[in-house]
Amino acid sequence: MTTPSAVSGRPVAPPNGWTDPPCPVARAVDLVGDRWSLLILRDALGGTRSFTDFQRGLGVAKNILTDRLRRLVDQGLLERRTAPSGKRQEYVLTGSGERLFTVIVALRQWGEAHAFDAGETHSVLVDDDTGAPVPRLRVERSDGAVLTAANTHVERLA
Amino acid sequence: MTTPSAVSGRPVAPPNGWTDPPCPVARAVDLVGDRWSLLILRDALGGTRSFTDFQRGLGVAKNILTDRLRRLVDQGLLERRTAPSGKRQEYVLTGSGERLFTVIVALRQWGEAHAFDAGETHSVLVDDDTGAPVPRLRVERSDGAVLTAANTHVERLA
């Protein structure tokens, strides 16, 4: 079963409309800026597919999980389909869902740097081929200069 | 006025504790994975400092804005201080708040690609020096190979 969005790839506004229609940050936040949605997407990127496994991994109440999975399907981030075994339903990332990898990596790297005390250990995202931790994301110009909030600004298109 | 967290740089767990303590994604989401918090941080990165300007920019109810600003101060992402004019309070990003720039850029770039129809225009993040749009973030190995959820995995440290 696929949603119209998952088929067409067109974005689906949330039921109450977009908070700030011309802003891509706000649209992204309208779609995924929710604690449980972000953690469901984290686990989906890690390979979780069944309701039971999401529930076990997150420890979230079933009614909340049901609601968030339905929203993510309605918005075209997950696709609900019958597992190859034919025995159960599973939730699989769509293309736009998969591309949230960068957002999840950005959250992870910020968390590693700013949400742990010196003595605390945390999980690490590792390159399958080399076994090395994934290098830090850098916002940079094509010549390699680092870009920050201090040397960039937002322009509204006409 | 600064919080203990803003002074020491140590992370402050949310009142209900961490959802998934060893996971940096989950800790980041516990701290900033909320629609209004993310939009407040977006505007703070764009230079907004006063309660009035946050309220005008977001169109959020004052009680919600008050709550989210207090949480962001308590967690060391914003610092509340008296404006140089001495006349009003302002909210200024701490170092860890400023480093959420990468997260906000990742959300923006995902939104640009997946939350707009072909005919719709959106705001653009631009390099002050060149006037060019900020290039896309790439998760990549030191040799430039692209990393995705398919060729990375999460390892729990001992």
CSV table of C-alpha atoms in Angstrom, one decimal:
chain,number,residue,atom,x,y,z
A,1,MET,CA,0.0,0.0,0.0
A,2,THR,CA,1.4,3.4,-1.0
A,3,THR,CA,0.2,6.9,-0.3
A,4,PRO,CA,-0.4,9.4,-3.1
A,5,SER,CA,2.6,11.3,-1.9
A,6,ALA,CA,4.9,8.3,-1.9
A,7,VAL,CA,3.8,7.6,-5.5
A,8,SER,CA,4.0,11.1,-6.8
A,9,GLY,CA,6.8,12.3,-4.6
A,10,ARG,CA,4.8,15.5,-4.0
A,11,PRO,CA,4.9,17.0,-0.5
A,12,VAL,CA,1.8,16.7,1.6
A,13,ALA,CA,1.0,19.6,3.9
A,14,PRO,CA,0.1,18.7,7.5
A,15,PRO,CA,-3.6,18.9,8.4
A,16,ASN,CA,-3.3,22.4,9.8
A,17,GLY,CA,-1.3,23.7,6.9
A,18,TRP,CA,2.3,24.9,6.8
A,19,THR,CA,3.5,27.0,9.7
A,20,ASP,CA,5.7,29.3,7.5
A,21,PRO,CA,5.1,28.3,3.9
A,22,PRO,CA,8.1,29.9,2.1
A,23,CYS,CA,10.6,28.6,4.6
A,24,PRO,CA,12.2,25.1,3.9
A,25,VAL,CA,13.3,24.8,7.6
A,26,ALA,CA,9.7,25.3,8.8
A,27,ARG,CA,8.3,22.9,6.2
A,28,ALA,CA,10.8,20.2,7.3
A,29,VAL,CA,10.0,20.9,10.9
A,30,ASP,CA,6.2,20.7,10.2
A,31,LEU,CA,6.8,17.2,8.7
A,32,VAL,CA,9.4,15.7,11.0
A,33,GLY,CA,10.0,18.2,13.9
A,34,ASP,CA,8.5,15.9,16.6
A,35,ARG,CA,10.4,13.8,19.1
A,36,TRP,CA,8.9,10.5,18.3
A,37,SER,CA,8.8,11.0,14.5
A,38,LEU,CA,12.6,11.8,14.5
A,39,LEU,CA,13.3,8.7,16.6
A,40,ILE,CA,11.1,6.5,14.4
A,41,LEU,CA,13.1,7.8,11.4
A,42,ARG,CA,16.4,7.2,13.2
A,43,ASP,CA,15.4,3.6,13.8
A,44,ALA,CA,14.0,3.2,10.2
A,45,LEU,CA,17.4,4.4,8.9
A,46,GLY,CA,19.0,1.7,11.1
A,47,GLY,CA,16.8,-1.0,9.5
A,48,THR,CA,13.8,-1.3,11.8
A,49,ARG,CA,10.6,-2.2,9.8
A,50,SER,CA,8.0,-3.8,12.0
A,51,PHE,CA,5.6,-2.1,14.5
A,52,THR,CA,6.8,-4.5,17.2
A,53,ASP,CA,10.5,-3.6,16.6
A,54,PHE,CA,9.8,0.1,16.6
A,55,GLN,CA,7.8,-0.3,19.8
A,56,ARG,CA,10.6,-2.3,21.5
A,57,GLY,CA,13.3,0.0,20.3
A,58,LEU,CA,11.6,3.2,21.4
A,59,GLY,CA,9.6,2.2,24.4
A,60,VAL,CA,6.9,4.4,23.2
A,61,ALA,CA,3.2,3.9,23.9
A,62,LYS,CA,1.4,2.0,21.2
A,63,ASN,CA,-1.2,4.6,20.5
A,64,ILE,CA,1.5,7.3,20.0
A,65,LEU,CA,3.5,5.0,17.7
A,66,THR,CA,0.4,4.2,15.7
A,67,ASP,CA,-0.3,7.9,15.2
A,68,ARG,CA,3.3,8.8,14.3
A,69,LEU,CA,3.6,5.9,11.8
A,70,ARG,CA,0.4,6.9,10.2
A,71,ARG,CA,1.5,10.5,9.9
A,72,LEU,CA,4.8,9.5,8.4
A,73,VAL,CA,3.1,7.3,5.8
A,74,ASP,CA,0.5,10.1,5.0
A,75,GLN,CA,3.4,12.5,4.4
A,76,GLY,CA,5.3,10.2,2.1
A,77,LEU,CA,8.3,9.5,4.4
A,78,LEU,CA,7.4,5.8,5.1
A,79,GLU,CA,5.6,3.3,2.9
A,80,ARG,CA,3.4,0.7,4.5
A,81,ARG,CA,3.5,-2.7,2.8
A,82,THR,CA,3.2,-6.4,3.3
A,83,ALA,CA,6.5,-8.0,4.3
A,84,PRO,CA,8.0,-10.4,1.8
A,85,SER,CA,6.9,-13.3,4.2
A,86,GLY,CA,3.3,-12.2,3.5
A,87,LYS,CA,2.6,-12.4,7.2
A,88,ARG,CA,2.9,-8.9,8.5
A,89,GLN,CA,2.9,-5.2,7.7
A,90,GLU,CA,6.2,-3.3,7.6
A,91,TYR,CA,7.2,0.3,7.3
A,92,VAL,CA,9.9,1.1,4.8
A,93,LEU,CA,11.5,4.5,4.1
A,94,THR,CA,10.6,6.2,0.8
A,95,GLY,CA,13.3,8.1,-1.1
A,96,SER,CA,12.5,11.3,0.7
A,97,GLY,CA,12.6,9.4,4.0
A,98,GLU,CA,16.0,8.0,3.2
A,99,ARG,CA,17.4,11.4,2.5
A,100,LEU,CA,16.7,12.5,6.1
A,101,PHE,CA,19.9,10.6,6.8
A,102,THR,CA,21.8,13.9,6.7
A,103,VAL,CA,19.4,15.5,9.3
A,104,ILE,CA,19.8,12.5,11.6
A,105,VAL,CA,23.6,12.6,11.2
A,106,ALA,CA,23.6,16.3,12.0
A,107,LEU,CA,21.5,15.8,15.1
A,108,ARG,CA,23.8,12.9,16.1
A,109,GLN,CA,27.0,14.9,15.7
A,110,TRP,CA,25.6,17.9,17.6
A,111,GLY,CA,24.5,15.5,20.4
A,112,GLU,CA,27.9,13.9,20.6
A,113,ALA,CA,29.6,17.2,21.0
A,114,HIS,CA,27.1,19.0,23.3
A,115,ALA,CA,24.8,16.5,25.1
A,116,PHE,CA,27.3,14.3,26.9
A,117,ASP,CA,29.5,14.8,29.9
A,118,ALA,CA,33.2,14.1,29.5
A,119,GLY,CA,33.1,10.7,31.2
A,120,GLU,CA,29.9,9.4,29.4
A,121,THR,CA,30.1,7.0,26.5
A,122,HIS,CA,27.7,7.0,23.5
A,123,SER,CA,27.0,5.1,20.4
A,124,VAL,CA,28.9,5.9,17.2
A,125,LEU,CA,27.9,5.9,13.6
A,126,VAL,CA,30.5,3.9,11.7
A,127,ASP,CA,31.5,3.4,8.0
A,128,ASP,CA,30.8,-0.2,7.1
A,129,ASP,CA,33.8,-0.5,4.8
A,130,THR,CA,36.5,1.2,7.0
A,131,GLY,CA,35.1,0.8,10.5
A,132,ALA,CA,35.9,4.5,11.1
A,133,PRO,CA,33.5,7.0,12.6
A,134,VAL,CA,31.6,9.1,10.0
A,135,PRO,CA,33.5,12.4,9.6
A,136,ARG,CA,31.8,15.6,10.8
A,137,LEU,CA,29.4,17.3,8.5
A,138,ARG,CA,30.7,20.7,7.5
A,139,VAL,CA,28.8,23.6,6.0
A,140,GLU,CA,31.2,25.0,3.6
A,141,ARG,CA,31.7,27.0,0.4
A,142,SER,CA,32.9,25.2,-2.8
A,143,ASP,CA,36.4,26.5,-2.0
A,144,GLY,CA,36.3,24.8,1.5
A,145,ALA,CA,35.7,28.0,3.6
A,146,VAL,CA,33.6,27.2,6.6
A,147,LEU,CA,30.1,28.8,6.6
A,148,THR,CA,28.2,29.7,9.8
A,149,ALA,CA,25.2,31.8,10.8
A,150,ALA,CA,27.7,34.7,10.9
A,151,ASN,CA,28.6,34.7,7.2
A,152,THR,CA,25.4,33.6,5.6
A,153,HIS,CA,21.9,35.0,5.4
A,154,VAL,CA,18.4,34.0,4.3
A,155,GLU,CA,17.0,35.5,1.1
A,156,ARG,CA,13.3,35.4,0.2
A,157,LEU,CA,12.8,34.6,-3.5
A,158,ALA,CA,10.4,36.8,-5.4
B,1,MET,CA,21.9,36.1,33.5
B,2,THR,CA,23.4,32.8,32.6
B,3,THR,CA,22.4,29.2,33.5
B,4,PRO,CA,24.8,26.8,35.1
B,5,SER,CA,24.8,24.9,31.8
B,6,ALA,CA,25.7,27.9,29.8
B,7,VAL,CA,28.5,28.7,32.1
B,8,SER,CA,30.0,25.2,32.5
B,9,GLY,CA,29.1,23.9,29.0
B,10,ARG,CA,27.8,20.7,30.6
B,11,PRO,CA,24.6,19.2,29.1
B,12,VAL,CA,21.5,19.4,31.2
B,13,ALA,CA,19.1,16.5,31.0
B,14,PRO,CA,15.4,17.3,30.4
B,15,PRO,CA,13.1,17.1,33.5
B,16,ASN,CA,12.0,13.6,32.6
B,17,GLY,CA,15.5,12.4,31.9
B,18,TRP,CA,17.0,11.2,28.6
B,19,THR,CA,14.7,9.0,26.3
B,20,ASP,CA,17.7,6.8,25.2
B,21,PRO,CA,20.8,7.9,27.2
B,22,PRO,CA,23.6,6.3,25.1
B,23,CYS,CA,22.2,7.7,21.7
B,24,PRO,CA,23.4,11.1,20.7
B,25,VAL,CA,20.5,11.4,18.2
B,26,ALA,CA,18.0,10.9,21.0
B,27,ARG,CA,19.8,13.3,23.4
B,28,ALA,CA,19.7,16.0,20.7
B,29,VAL,CA,16.1,15.3,20.0
B,30,ASP,CA,15.3,15.4,23.7
B,31,LEU,CA,16.8,18.9,23.8
B,32,VAL,CA,15.7,20.4,20.5
B,33,GLY,CA,13.2,18.0,18.9
B,34,ASP,CA,10.3,20.2,19.2
B,35,ARG,CA,8.6,22.2,16.5
B,36,TRP,CA,8.8,25.6,18.2
B,37,SER,CA,12.2,25.1,19.7
B,38,LEU,CA,13.6,24.4,16.3
B,39,LEU,CA,11.9,27.4,14.8
B,40,ILE,CA,13.1,29.6,17.7
B,41,LEU,CA,16.7,28.4,17.0
B,42,ARG,CA,16.3,29.0,13.3
B,43,ASP,CA,15.3,32.7,14.1
B,44,ALA,CA,18.1,33.0,16.7
B,45,LEU,CA,20.6,31.9,14.1
B,46,GLY,CA,19.1,34.6,11.8
B,47,GLY,CA,19.8,37.3,14.4
B,48,THR,CA,16.5,37.5,16.3
B,49,ARG,CA,17.0,38.3,20.0
B,50,SER,CA,14.0,39.9,21.6
B,51,PHE,CA,10.8,38.2,22.8
B,52,THR,CA,8.8,40.6,20.7
B,53,ASP,CA,10.7,39.7,17.6
B,54,PHE,CA,10.5,36.0,18.2
B,55,GLN,CA,6.8,36.3,18.7
B,56,ARG,CA,6.3,38.4,15.6
B,57,GLY,CA,8.4,36.1,13.4
B,58,LEU,CA,6.8,32.9,14.6
B,59,GLY,CA,3.2,33.9,15.3
B,60,VAL,CA,3.3,31.6,18.3
B,61,ALA,CA,1.2,32.0,21.4
B,62,LYS,CA,3.1,34.0,24.1
B,63,ASN,CA,2.7,31.3,26.7
B,64,ILE,CA,4.3,28.7,24.4
B,65,LEU,CA,7.1,31.0,23.4
B,66,THR,CA,7.8,31.8,27.1
B,67,ASP,CA,7.9,28.1,27.9
B,68,ARG,CA,10.2,27.2,25.0
B,69,LEU,CA,12.6,30.1,25.6
B,70,ARG,CA,12.9,29.1,29.3
B,71,ARG,CA,13.6,25.5,28.3
B,72,LEU,CA,16.3,26.6,25.8
B,73,VAL,CA,17.9,28.8,28.5
B,74,ASP,CA,17.8,26.0,31.1
B,75,GLN,CA,19.4,23.6,28.6
B,76,GLY,CA,22.2,26.0,27.8
B,77,LEU,CA,21.3,26.7,24.2
B,78,LEU,CA,20.3,30.3,24.7
B,79,GLU,CA,21.5,32.8,27.3
B,80,ARG,CA,19.2,35.4,28.7
B,81,ARG,CA,20.8,38.8,29.3
B,82,THR,CA,20.1,42.5,29.4
B,83,ALA,CA,20.4,44.1,26.0
B,84,PRO,CA,23.3,46.6,25.6
B,85,SER,CA,20.7,49.4,25.7
B,86,GLY,CA,19.9,48.3,29.3
B,87,LYS,CA,16.2,48.5,28.5
B,88,ARG,CA,15.1,45.0,27.7
B,89,GLN,CA,16.0,41.3,28.0
B,90,GLU,CA,17.4,39.5,25.0
B,91,TYR,CA,18.1,35.8,24.2
B,92,VAL,CA,21.5,35.1,22.6
B,93,LEU,CA,22.7,31.7,21.4
B,94,THR,CA,25.4,30.1,23.4
B,95,GLY,CA,28.3,28.2,21.7
B,96,SER,CA,26.3,25.0,21.7
B,97,GLY,CA,23.3,26.8,20.3
B,98,GLU,CA,25.3,28.3,17.5
B,99,ARG,CA,26.6,24.9,16.5
B,100,LEU,CA,23.0,23.8,15.7
B,101,PHE,CA,23.5,25.7,12.5
B,102,THR,CA,24.4,22.4,10.8
B,103,VAL,CA,21.2,20.8,12.0
B,104,ILE,CA,19.1,23.8,10.7
B,105,VAL,CA,20.9,23.7,7.4
B,106,ALA,CA,20.3,20.0,7.0
B,107,LEU,CA,16.6,20.5,7.7
B,108,ARG,CA,16.5,23.4,5.3
B,109,GLN,CA,18.2,21.4,2.5
B,110,TRP,CA,15.9,18.4,3.0
B,111,GLY,CA,12.9,20.8,3.0
B,112,GLU,CA,14.0,22.5,-0.2
B,113,ALA,CA,14.3,19.1,-2.0
B,114,HIS,CA,11.2,17.3,-0.5
B,115,ALA,CA,8.7,19.7,0.9
B,116,PHE,CA,7.9,22.0,-2.1
B,117,ASP,CA,6.1,21.4,-5.3
B,118,ALA,CA,7.8,22.1,-8.6
B,119,GLY,CA,6.2,25.6,-9.0
B,120,GLU,CA,6.6,26.8,-5.5
B,121,THR,CA,9.3,29.3,-4.4
B,122,HIS,CA,11.1,29.2,-1.1
B,123,SER,CA,13.7,31.2,0.8
B,124,VAL,CA,17.4,30.5,0.2
B,125,LEU,CA,20.4,30.4,2.5
B,126,VAL,CA,23.1,32.5,0.9
B,127,ASP,CA,26.8,33.0,1.4
B,128,ASP,CA,27.4,36.7,2.5
B,129,ASP,CA,30.6,37.0,0.5
B,130,THR,CA,29.7,35.3,-2.8
B,131,GLY,CA,25.9,35.7,-2.8
B,132,ALA,CA,25.7,32.0,-3.9
B,133,PRO,CA,23.4,29.5,-2.2
B,134,VAL,CA,25.1,27.4,0.5
B,135,PRO,CA,26.2,24.1,-1.1
B,136,ARG,CA,24.5,20.9,-0.1
B,137,LEU,CA,25.8,19.1,3.0
B,138,ARG,CA,27.3,15.7,2.2
B,139,VAL,CA,27.9,12.8,4.5
B,140,GLU,CA,31.1,11.5,3.2
B,141,ARG,CA,34.2,9.5,4.0
B,142,SER,CA,37.6,11.3,4.1
B,143,ASP,CA,38.2,10.1,0.5
B,144,GLY,CA,35.0,11.7,-0.6
B,145,ALA,CA,32.9,8.6,-1.0
B,146,VAL,CA,29.2,9.3,-0.1
B,147,LEU,CA,27.9,7.7,3.1
B,148,THR,CA,24.3,6.7,3.5
B,149,ALA,CA,22.2,4.6,5.9
B,150,ALA,CA,23.1,1.7,3.6
B,151,ASN,CA,26.8,1.7,4.1
B,152,THR,CA,27.0,2.8,7.7
B,153,HIS,CA,25.9,1.3,11.0
B,154,VAL,CA,25.6,2.3,14.7
B,155,GLU,CA,28.0,0.8,17.2
B,156,ARG,CA,27.4,0.9,20.9
B,157,LEU,CA,30.6,1.7,22.8
B,158,ALA,CA,31.6,-0.5,25.8
